[in-house]
Coordinates of C-alpha atoms in Angstrom, one line a residue:
Chain A
X27 CA 197.2 23.4 221.5
X28 CA 197.0 26.7 223.3
X29 CA 200.0 28.9 222.7
X30 CA 201.7 31.0 225.4
X31 CA 199.8 34.3 224.3
X32 CA 196.4 32.7 224.6
X33 CA 197.6 31.1 228.0
X34 CA 198.3 34.7 229.3
X35 CA 194.8 35.9 228.2
X36 CA 193.1 32.9 229.7
X37 CA 194.7 33.8 233.0
X38 CA 193.5 37.3 232.8
X39 CA 190.1 36.1 231.7
X40 CA 189.7 34.0 234.8
X41 CA 190.6 37.0 236.9
X42 CA 188.4 39.1 234.8
X43 CA 185.3 36.7 235.3
X44 CA 185.9 36.8 239.0
X45 CA 185.9 40.5 239.1
X46 CA 189.6 40.6 240.4
X47 CA 191.2 42.9 237.8
X48 CA 192.0 46.5 238.4
X49 CA 189.8 48.8 236.2
X50 CA 192.7 49.4 233.6
X51 CA 193.3 45.8 233.2
X52 CA 189.6 45.0 233.0
X53 CA 189.4 47.7 230.2
X54 CA 192.2 46.0 228.3
X55 CA 190.7 42.6 228.7
X56 CA 187.4 44.1 227.2
X57 CA 189.2 45.7 224.3
X58 CA 190.8 42.2 223.4
X59 CA 187.5 40.5 223.9
X60 CA 185.9 42.7 221.3
X61 CA 188.3 41.4 218.8
X62 CA 189.0 37.8 219.9
X63 CA 186.3 35.2 219.4
X64 CA 188.3 32.4 221.1
X65 CA 188.6 34.4 224.2
X66 CA 184.9 35.4 224.1
X67 CA 184.0 31.8 224.1
X68 CA 186.2 31.0 226.9
X69 CA 184.7 33.7 229.1
X70 CA 181.2 32.5 228.2
X71 CA 182.3 29.1 229.3
X72 CA 183.8 30.3 232.6
X73 CA 180.8 32.5 233.5
X74 CA 178.6 29.6 234.9
X75 CA 181.3 28.6 237.2
X76 CA 181.3 32.2 238.7
X77 CA 177.6 32.5 238.7
X78 CA 177.5 29.2 240.6
X79 CA 179.7 30.5 243.5
X80 CA 177.1 32.2 245.5
X81 CA 174.9 29.1 245.3
X82 CA 177.3 27.1 247.4
X83 CA 177.3 29.3 250.3
X84 CA 176.0 28.1 253.7
X85 CA 172.2 28.7 253.7
X86 CA 170.9 31.1 256.4
X87 CA 167.3 31.9 256.9
X88 CA 166.9 35.7 256.6
X89 CA 165.0 37.2 259.7
X90 CA 161.4 37.7 259.1
X91 CA 162.0 41.5 259.8
X92 CA 164.1 41.9 256.7
X93 CA 161.0 40.7 254.5
X94 CA 158.8 43.0 256.5
X95 CA 161.1 46.0 255.9
X96 CA 161.6 45.4 252.3
X97 CA 157.8 44.7 251.6
X98 CA 156.8 47.8 253.7
X99 CA 158.9 50.0 251.5
X100 CA 157.8 48.4 248.3
X101 CA 154.2 48.5 248.9
X102 CA 154.7 52.2 250.0
X103 CA 156.4 52.8 247.0
X104 CA 154.0 51.2 244.7
X105 CA 151.3 53.2 246.2
X106 CA 153.4 56.4 246.0
X107 CA 153.9 55.8 242.3
X108 CA 150.2 56.0 241.8
X109 CA 150.1 59.4 243.3
X110 CA 151.1 61.7 240.6
X111 CA 148.9 64.7 241.2
X112 CA 150.7 67.7 242.7
X113 CA 150.0 68.4 246.2
X114 CA 148.8 71.7 247.8
X115 CA 151.2 74.2 248.8
X116 CA 153.6 73.5 251.7
X117 CA 152.9 76.9 253.2
X118 CA 149.1 76.2 252.7
X119 CA 149.5 73.0 254.7
X120 CA 151.4 74.7 257.4
X121 CA 148.8 77.6 257.5
X122 CA 146.0 75.0 257.7
X123 CA 147.0 73.9 261.1
X124 CA 145.0 70.8 260.7
X125 CA 147.3 68.3 262.1
X126 CA 147.3 69.7 265.7
X127 CA 150.3 71.7 265.7
X128 CA 151.1 75.4 265.4
X129 CA 152.4 76.5 262.0
X130 CA 154.4 79.4 263.3
X131 CA 156.2 77.2 265.7
X132 CA 157.1 74.8 263.0
X133 CA 158.4 77.4 260.9
X134 CA 160.4 78.8 263.7
X135 CA 161.7 75.3 264.3
X136 CA 162.7 74.9 260.7
X137 CA 164.7 78.1 260.8
X138 CA 166.4 77.2 264.0
X139 CA 167.3 73.7 262.9
X140 CA 168.9 74.8 259.5
X141 CA 172.6 74.8 259.8
X142 CA 175.3 76.0 257.4
X143 CA 175.4 74.8 254.0
X144 CA 178.9 74.3 252.7
X145 CA 178.6 73.1 249.1
X146 CA 181.8 71.1 249.3
X147 CA 182.8 68.3 246.9
X148 CA 182.5 64.6 247.7
X149 CA 186.0 63.2 247.3
X150 CA 188.0 63.9 244.2
X151 CA 185.1 63.1 241.9
X152 CA 182.7 65.8 242.8
X153 CA 181.9 69.0 241.3
X154 CA 183.4 69.6 237.9
X155 CA 183.7 66.0 237.1
X156 CA 179.9 65.4 237.5
X157 CA 180.0 63.4 240.8
X158 CA 177.7 64.0 243.7
X159 CA 178.1 67.4 245.5
X160 CA 177.0 68.0 249.1
X161 CA 174.7 71.0 249.0
X162 CA 173.7 71.0 252.7
X163 CA 174.2 69.2 256.0
X164 CA 172.6 69.6 259.3
X165 CA 171.6 67.9 262.5
X166 CA 168.0 68.2 263.7
X167 CA 167.1 68.7 267.3
X168 CA 166.1 65.2 267.5
X169 CA 169.7 64.0 266.6
X170 CA 168.9 63.0 263.1
X171 CA 171.7 63.9 260.8
X172 CA 170.8 65.0 257.3
X173 CA 172.9 65.3 254.2
X174 CA 171.7 66.5 250.9
X175 CA 173.6 65.5 247.8
X176 CA 173.1 66.9 244.3
X177 CA 174.0 65.2 241.1
X178 CA 173.0 66.3 237.6
X179 CA 169.2 67.2 237.7
X180 CA 168.5 65.2 240.9
X181 CA 169.7 64.6 244.4
X182 CA 169.9 62.3 247.2
X183 CA 168.6 62.9 250.8
X184 CA 170.6 60.8 253.3
X185 CA 169.4 60.5 256.9
X186 CA 171.4 58.9 259.9
X187 CA 170.6 58.1 263.5
X188 CA 166.9 57.7 262.7
X189 CA 164.8 55.9 265.5
X190 CA 163.0 52.6 264.3
X191 CA 159.6 53.2 262.8
X192 CA 156.5 51.3 264.0
X193 CA 155.5 48.6 261.5
X194 CA 152.5 50.7 260.2
X195 CA 154.7 54.0 259.5
X196 CA 157.0 55.0 256.6
X197 CA 159.0 58.0 255.9
X198 CA 157.9 60.3 253.1
X199 CA 159.9 63.1 251.7
X200 CA 158.4 66.4 250.3
X201 CA 159.8 69.1 248.3
X202 CA 158.7 72.6 247.9
X203 CA 159.0 74.6 244.7
X204 CA 157.4 77.7 243.6
X205 CA 155.2 77.6 246.9
X206 CA 153.8 74.2 246.2
X207 CA 154.5 71.0 248.1
X208 CA 155.0 67.7 246.3
X209 CA 155.6 64.2 247.7
X210 CA 158.7 62.4 246.6
X211 CA 157.3 59.2 245.1
X212 CA 159.7 56.7 246.7
X213 CA 158.8 56.1 250.3
X214 CA 161.3 54.7 252.5
X215 CA 162.2 53.2 256.0
X216 CA 165.5 53.3 258.1
X217 CA 167.7 50.3 257.9
X218 CA 169.1 48.3 260.7
X219 CA 171.6 51.0 261.8
X220 CA 169.0 53.9 261.4
X221 CA 170.1 55.1 258.1
X222 CA 167.8 56.0 255.1
X223 CA 168.0 57.7 251.9
X224 CA 165.8 58.6 249.2
X225 CA 166.4 60.0 245.5
X226 CA 164.8 63.0 244.4
X227 CA 164.8 63.0 240.6
X228 CA 164.1 66.5 239.9
X229 CA 165.8 69.1 242.1
X230 CA 165.2 72.0 239.8
X231 CA 163.7 74.9 241.7
X232 CA 163.4 72.9 245.0
X233 CA 163.6 75.4 248.0
X234 CA 162.9 73.1 250.9
X235 CA 163.1 69.4 251.5
X236 CA 161.2 67.8 254.3
X237 CA 160.5 64.4 255.8
X238 CA 157.6 63.3 257.8
X239 CA 156.4 60.0 259.3
X240 CA 153.4 58.8 257.3
X241 CA 151.1 55.7 257.5
X242 CA 152.0 52.8 255.2
X243 CA 151.3 53.7 251.7
X244 CA 152.1 57.4 252.1
X245 CA 150.1 60.4 252.2
X246 CA 148.9 62.9 249.7
X247 CA 149.6 65.6 252.1
X248 CA 151.9 65.6 255.3
X249 CA 150.0 64.4 258.3
X250 CA 152.7 64.7 261.0
X251 CA 155.4 67.2 262.0
X252 CA 158.5 67.0 259.9
X253 CA 161.3 65.3 261.4
X254 CA 163.6 67.0 258.9
X255 CA 163.3 70.3 257.1
X256 CA 166.3 71.6 255.2
X257 CA 166.4 74.7 253.0
X258 CA 168.2 73.9 249.7
X259 CA 170.5 76.8 248.6
X260 CA 169.7 78.1 245.2
Chain B
X25 CA 146.2 46.4 239.2
X26 CA 148.4 44.1 241.1
X27 CA 148.5 40.4 240.1
X28 CA 147.1 37.8 242.5
X29 CA 149.8 36.1 244.6
X30 CA 148.7 32.5 243.4
X31 CA 148.9 33.6 239.9
X32 CA 152.4 35.2 240.4
X33 CA 153.7 32.1 242.1
X34 CA 153.2 30.3 238.8
X35 CA 155.3 32.6 236.9
X36 CA 159.0 32.2 236.2
X37 CA 161.2 35.0 237.4
X38 CA 161.6 36.3 233.9
X39 CA 157.9 36.6 233.6
X40 CA 157.8 38.4 237.1
X41 CA 160.2 41.0 235.9
X42 CA 157.9 43.0 233.6
X43 CA 155.3 43.1 236.4
X44 CA 158.0 44.3 238.9
X45 CA 158.9 46.9 236.4
X46 CA 155.3 48.1 236.5
X47 CA 155.5 48.3 240.3
X48 CA 153.4 45.2 241.1
X49 CA 154.3 44.4 244.9
X50 CA 152.6 40.9 244.7
X51 CA 154.9 39.9 242.0
X52 CA 157.9 41.4 244.0
X53 CA 156.8 39.5 247.1
X54 CA 157.0 36.3 245.2
X55 CA 160.3 37.1 243.9
X56 CA 161.7 37.9 247.4
X57 CA 160.3 34.7 248.9
X58 CA 162.1 32.7 246.1
X59 CA 165.5 34.4 246.4
X60 CA 165.6 36.2 249.8
X61 CA 167.3 33.2 251.4
X62 CA 170.2 32.9 249.0
X63 CA 170.6 36.7 248.8
X64 CA 170.8 37.0 252.7
X65 CA 173.2 34.0 252.8
X66 CA 175.4 35.5 250.2
X67 CA 175.4 38.9 252.1
X68 CA 176.2 37.0 255.3
X69 CA 179.0 35.1 253.6
X70 CA 180.7 38.4 252.6
X71 CA 180.1 40.8 255.4
X72 CA 180.2 38.0 258.2
X73 CA 177.7 39.6 260.6
X74 CA 173.8 39.7 260.9
X75 CA 172.9 43.3 260.9
X76 CA 175.1 44.3 257.9
X77 CA 173.7 41.2 256.0
X78 CA 170.2 42.3 256.8
X79 CA 171.0 45.9 255.4
X80 CA 172.6 44.6 252.3
X81 CA 169.8 42.3 251.5
X82 CA 167.2 45.0 252.2
X83 CA 169.2 47.6 249.9
X84 CA 169.7 45.1 247.2
X85 CA 166.2 44.1 246.9
X86 CA 164.8 47.6 247.2
X87 CA 167.5 48.6 244.4
X88 CA 166.1 45.7 242.3
X89 CA 162.5 46.9 242.9
X90 CA 163.4 50.3 241.7
X91 CA 165.4 49.1 238.6
X92 CA 163.3 46.1 237.6
X93 CA 162.3 47.6 234.5
X94 CA 165.9 47.7 233.4
X95 CA 166.5 43.9 233.6
X96 CA 167.9 42.6 230.4
X97 CA 167.1 39.0 230.0
X98 CA 169.8 38.6 227.4
X99 CA 172.5 39.1 229.9
X100 CA 171.7 36.2 232.3
X101 CA 169.0 35.0 234.6
X102 CA 167.3 37.4 237.1
X103 CA 168.6 35.3 240.0
X104 CA 172.2 35.9 238.8
X105 CA 171.5 39.6 238.3
X106 CA 170.0 39.9 241.7
X107 CA 173.1 38.0 243.3
X108 CA 175.4 40.2 241.6
X109 CA 173.6 43.3 243.1
X110 CA 174.0 41.7 246.6
X111 CA 177.6 40.8 246.1
X112 CA 178.4 44.5 244.9
X113 CA 176.6 46.0 247.9
X114 CA 178.1 43.6 250.2
X115 CA 181.7 44.2 249.0
X116 CA 181.1 47.9 249.2
X117 CA 180.0 47.6 252.7
X118 CA 182.9 45.5 253.4
X119 CA 185.3 48.1 252.0
X120 CA 183.5 51.0 253.8
X121 CA 184.1 49.4 257.1
X122 CA 187.9 50.0 257.3
X123 CA 190.0 47.5 259.2
X124 CA 187.2 44.8 258.9
X125 CA 188.7 41.8 257.2
X126 CA 186.6 39.6 255.1
X127 CA 185.6 36.2 256.4
X128 CA 187.7 33.8 254.5
X129 CA 186.5 30.3 255.7
X130 CA 184.5 28.4 253.2
X131 CA 182.2 26.2 255.2
X132 CA 181.6 22.9 253.4
X133 CA 179.1 21.8 255.9
X134 CA 175.6 22.5 254.5
X135 CA 173.4 23.8 257.2
X136 CA 170.3 24.1 255.3
X137 CA 167.1 24.6 257.1
X138 CA 165.5 21.3 257.5
X139 CA 161.9 20.8 256.6
X140 CA 159.8 17.8 255.8
X141 CA 160.4 16.7 252.3
X142 CA 156.7 17.2 251.2
X143 CA 157.1 20.9 252.0
X144 CA 160.2 21.4 249.7
X145 CA 159.3 22.7 246.4
X146 CA 161.0 21.4 243.2
X147 CA 162.9 24.8 243.1
X148 CA 164.2 24.3 246.5
X149 CA 165.4 20.8 245.8
X150 CA 167.1 22.0 242.6
X151 CA 168.7 24.8 244.7
X152 CA 170.0 22.4 247.1
X153 CA 171.4 20.1 244.5
X154 CA 173.1 22.9 242.9
X155 CA 174.5 24.1 246.2
X156 CA 175.7 20.7 247.0
X157 CA 177.3 20.4 243.5
X158 CA 179.1 23.8 243.8
X159 CA 180.4 23.0 247.5
X160 CA 181.7 19.6 246.1
X161 CA 183.5 21.3 243.3
X162 CA 185.0 23.9 245.6
X163 CA 185.9 21.2 248.1
X164 CA 187.7 19.3 245.4
X165 CA 190.1 22.2 244.7
X166 CA 193.5 22.5 246.4
X167 CA 193.5 25.0 249.3
X168 CA 195.7 27.3 247.4
X169 CA 193.3 27.7 244.5
X170 CA 190.1 27.7 246.5
X171 CA 191.5 30.5 248.7
X172 CA 192.3 32.9 245.7
X173 CA 188.9 32.4 244.3
X174 CA 187.3 33.0 247.7
X175 CA 189.3 36.1 248.2
X176 CA 188.4 37.4 244.8
X177 CA 184.7 36.6 244.9
X178 CA 183.7 36.8 248.5
X179 CA 186.5 39.3 249.7
X180 CA 186.3 41.6 246.7
X181 CA 190.1 41.6 246.4
X182 CA 191.9 42.2 243.1
X183 CA 194.5 39.7 242.1
X184 CA 197.2 42.1 242.9
X185 CA 195.8 42.6 246.4
X186 CA 195.6 38.8 246.8
X187 CA 199.2 38.4 245.8
X188 CA 200.1 40.9 248.6
X189 CA 198.0 39.4 251.2
X190 CA 199.1 35.8 250.4
X191 CA 202.8 36.9 249.8
X192 CA 203.1 35.1 246.6
X193 CA 204.0 36.4 243.0
X194 CA 201.1 37.9 241.1
X195 CA 201.6 35.3 238.3
X196 CA 201.1 32.5 240.9
X197 CA 197.8 34.1 241.8
X198 CA 196.7 34.3 238.4
X199 CA 197.6 30.7 237.6
X200 CA 195.7 29.4 240.7
X201 CA 192.6 31.5 239.7
X202 CA 192.5 30.1 236.3
X203 CA 193.1 26.4 237.3
X204 CA 190.6 26.7 240.1
X205 CA 187.8 28.3 238.1
X206 CA 188.4 26.0 235.1
X207 CA 188.1 23.0 237.6
X208 CA 184.9 24.2 239.0
X209 CA 183.5 24.8 235.6
X210 CA 184.5 21.4 234.6
X211 CA 182.7 19.8 237.5
X212 CA 179.5 21.5 237.1
X213 CA 176.8 19.7 235.3
X214 CA 175.9 21.0 231.9
X215 CA 172.5 21.9 233.4
X216 CA 174.0 24.8 235.2
X217 CA 175.6 26.2 232.1

């Protein structure tokens, strides 16, 4: 026989299992679960029903392009993870002029493209509470919108309005610190709506963030003009 | 050194995860081929349109690729973990597009891709059996019970929001959720538990 109190908890547990409680209510249920073996057993019993719900959806075959985009990024990422050695200096690469464009023009373009950095907080959770903080935004001449967020020791570079990439190309991000350029290990590609983002795990001392188009698998040094170049305020 | 695809195909999901954690693309490709279909289907069911479903699927798998080493087998199957990532991302996308109501209809008509039986793997056959069983269980529920479960799971609504949307007391929503979920659980074969 189940008493009224247990009945009340069981109703909360069903909503909890479905993820339908407000955060405060969920915390209350979790506190109760920590002490009540009967309710723990009931949640465990309900869980297979919740886990089964997505299995009942009408099956649709994902477009082949999704698989290709995922695997392009995965293969590039895997290769990038192997490339741990530090890259030669960004300025050195610019000065080398080995990729068919004029370093001085590139530097001038970078300077012209840089827009104001505002350093505002994201929503009400930014800044002091440890949430992500926007440290810079700009729009490149190509129309690509750039947003750099900082959180803890790392950061996230978000791009919008990117053009689709050929199948054999990926985006690779680079950071410059202490005059040296390093590749960001995770390569990335734009999604269906032209958005892309990459995480930069260590932003300490990063002065410039750039993005280039690279062949699948990434490159040890940039092989094309940057489509994004953003100074990071110190 | 990446594992050969033929060998990866013989591994269970839980055996693939350590390889994925070590950034083995062949292991991940096998994982995608096993679960990409259900992931995309779930994303489509929640966001209701092709482009958004593609983005959710792509983001979810990339997220899983990058966090594969953190998979904890004591907390459920890899497939459940992956589907929870898809659901969370799809719900986030739904919420971020203001004014876009979730698709609420639960289509009981299975439109599974038809292929000759010999090409169906044992896993696919089991998947279809499970899908059919879940649809059967959902189909047996009274509409008011299935609706609150759909709104919660596929729409990402809290029980308070559901009460407001349906114009019924919160207690009624809670009761329907509980009854519905318990009935589905009761209908599922023990093999799913």
